[in-house]
C-alpha atoms as one frame of an Amber mdcrd trajectory, in Angstrom:
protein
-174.771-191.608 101.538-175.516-190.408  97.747-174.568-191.772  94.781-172.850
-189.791  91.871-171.988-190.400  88.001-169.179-188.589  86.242-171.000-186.745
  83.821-167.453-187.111  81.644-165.467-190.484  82.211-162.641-189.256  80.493
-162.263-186.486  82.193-163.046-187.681  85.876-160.495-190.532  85.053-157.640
-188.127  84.150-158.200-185.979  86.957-157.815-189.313  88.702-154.749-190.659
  86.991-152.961-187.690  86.068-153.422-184.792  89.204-153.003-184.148  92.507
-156.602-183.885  92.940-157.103-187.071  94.575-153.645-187.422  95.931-154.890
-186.641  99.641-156.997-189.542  99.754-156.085-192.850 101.467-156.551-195.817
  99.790-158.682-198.806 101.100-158.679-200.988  98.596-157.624-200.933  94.620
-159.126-203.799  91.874-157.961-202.940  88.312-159.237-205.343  86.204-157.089
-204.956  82.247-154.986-208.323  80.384-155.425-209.538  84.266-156.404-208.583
  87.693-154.408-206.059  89.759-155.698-206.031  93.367-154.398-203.540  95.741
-154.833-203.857  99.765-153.963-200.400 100.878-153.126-200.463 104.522-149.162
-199.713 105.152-146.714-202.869 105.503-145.408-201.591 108.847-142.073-203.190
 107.784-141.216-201.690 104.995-139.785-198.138 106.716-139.043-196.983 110.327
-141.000-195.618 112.720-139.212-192.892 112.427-139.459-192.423 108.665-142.963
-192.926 108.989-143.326-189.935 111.352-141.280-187.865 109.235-143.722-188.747
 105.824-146.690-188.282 107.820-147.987-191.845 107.107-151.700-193.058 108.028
-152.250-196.199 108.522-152.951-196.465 104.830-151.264-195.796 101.887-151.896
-192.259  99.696-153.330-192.074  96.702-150.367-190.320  95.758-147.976-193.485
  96.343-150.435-195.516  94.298-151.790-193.624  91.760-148.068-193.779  89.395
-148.530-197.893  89.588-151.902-197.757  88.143-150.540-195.148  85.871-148.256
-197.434  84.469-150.626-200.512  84.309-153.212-198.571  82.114-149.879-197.241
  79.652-149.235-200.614  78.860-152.618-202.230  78.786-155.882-201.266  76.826
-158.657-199.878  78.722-159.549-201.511  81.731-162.517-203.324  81.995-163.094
-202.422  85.270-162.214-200.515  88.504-163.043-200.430  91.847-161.388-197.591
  94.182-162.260-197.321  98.126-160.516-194.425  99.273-160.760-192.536 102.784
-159.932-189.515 104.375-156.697-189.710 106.791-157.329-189.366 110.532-156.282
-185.776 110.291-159.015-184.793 107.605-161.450-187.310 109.276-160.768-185.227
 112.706-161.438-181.838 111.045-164.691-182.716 109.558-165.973-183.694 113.220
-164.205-180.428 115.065-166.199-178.729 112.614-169.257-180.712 113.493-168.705
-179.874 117.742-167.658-183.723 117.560-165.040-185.153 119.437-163.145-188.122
 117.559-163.149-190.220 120.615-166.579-189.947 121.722-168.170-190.317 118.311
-168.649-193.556 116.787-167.484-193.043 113.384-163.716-194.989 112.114-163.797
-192.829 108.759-165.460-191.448 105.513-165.425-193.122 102.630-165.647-192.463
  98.879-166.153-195.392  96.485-165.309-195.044  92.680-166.428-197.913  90.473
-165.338-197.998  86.283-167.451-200.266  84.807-165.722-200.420  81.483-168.413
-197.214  80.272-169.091-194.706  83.404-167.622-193.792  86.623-170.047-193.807
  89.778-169.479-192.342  92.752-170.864-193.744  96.527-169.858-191.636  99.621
-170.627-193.734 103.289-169.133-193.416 106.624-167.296-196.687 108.652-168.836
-196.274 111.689-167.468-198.142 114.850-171.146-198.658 116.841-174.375-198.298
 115.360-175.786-194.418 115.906-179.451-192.957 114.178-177.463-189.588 114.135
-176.722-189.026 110.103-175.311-185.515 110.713-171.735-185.975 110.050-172.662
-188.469 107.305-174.796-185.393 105.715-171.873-182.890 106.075-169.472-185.495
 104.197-172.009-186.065 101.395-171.691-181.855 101.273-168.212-182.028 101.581
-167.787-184.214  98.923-170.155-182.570  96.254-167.918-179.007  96.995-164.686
-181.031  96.429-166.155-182.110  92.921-167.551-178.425  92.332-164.168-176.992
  93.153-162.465-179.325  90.701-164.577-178.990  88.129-166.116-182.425  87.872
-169.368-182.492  86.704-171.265-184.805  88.977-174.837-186.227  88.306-177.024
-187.396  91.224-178.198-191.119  90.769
């Protein structure tokens, strides 16, 4: 696990709002906190397409970043800045996969559910926490280690400044 601050806010928070950058990402949980409180569970209402649609869209069992991120869009157009925001995205089973093929890990065997990347606005500066949602306890750190790596290249090939805390 490390902990990061956006050396820009208003520059990490665009990236955020206004690219692709993020749009990968699977999101946990969402609290936007402007005029009121927008809260935001992310896992998929299984109702609200078919099976079959879902297949087609490729969806996880939670919602992209890319579905949400034109809602909170809109919220911060018609508010003032938020007060506060607290992001919990993960990486879809696909990405989550990769990272442990890479690692000579096998998904089933391993006793890691997913990586995780928390983003917390406090009104003033963005920080950063990376972790891993492990299924069983384990000493082994390794795969937590490459995601902390991971992540820091991700921010180095977007060109977000990120300062170790």
């Amino acid at each position: 696990m490390i902990g990061l601050i956006a050396d820009d806010t208003k520059t990490f928070m665009n990236q955020l709002i206004k690219t692709d950058v993020f749009d990968n990402f699977l999101v946990l949980s969402l609290d936007l906190d402007t005029l009121c409180r927008f809260s935001v569970d992310g896992a998929v209402n299984s109702g609200y397409m078919s099976k079959e649609d879902a297949d087609i869209q490729s969806i996880d069992e939670y919602v992209a970043w890319t579905y949400v991120k034109p809602v909170v869009a809109t919220i911060l157009k018609q508010s003032l800045r938020p007060t506060g925001m607290k992001l919990t995205l993960t990486l879809s089973q696909d990405a989550t996969e990769e990272i442990l093929r890479r690692h000579g890990q096998s998904h089933l065997g391993h006793p890691i559910k997913g990586f995780i990347l928390n983003i917390l606005f406090d009104g003033q500066h963005v920080k950063l926490t990376t972790g891993v949602n492990y299924n069983q306890f384990t000493l082994d750190k390794s795969l937590e280690h490459a995601f902390d790596a991971m992540i820091t290249q991700f921010f180095k090939k977007n060109e977000l400044i990120m300062i170790k805390i």
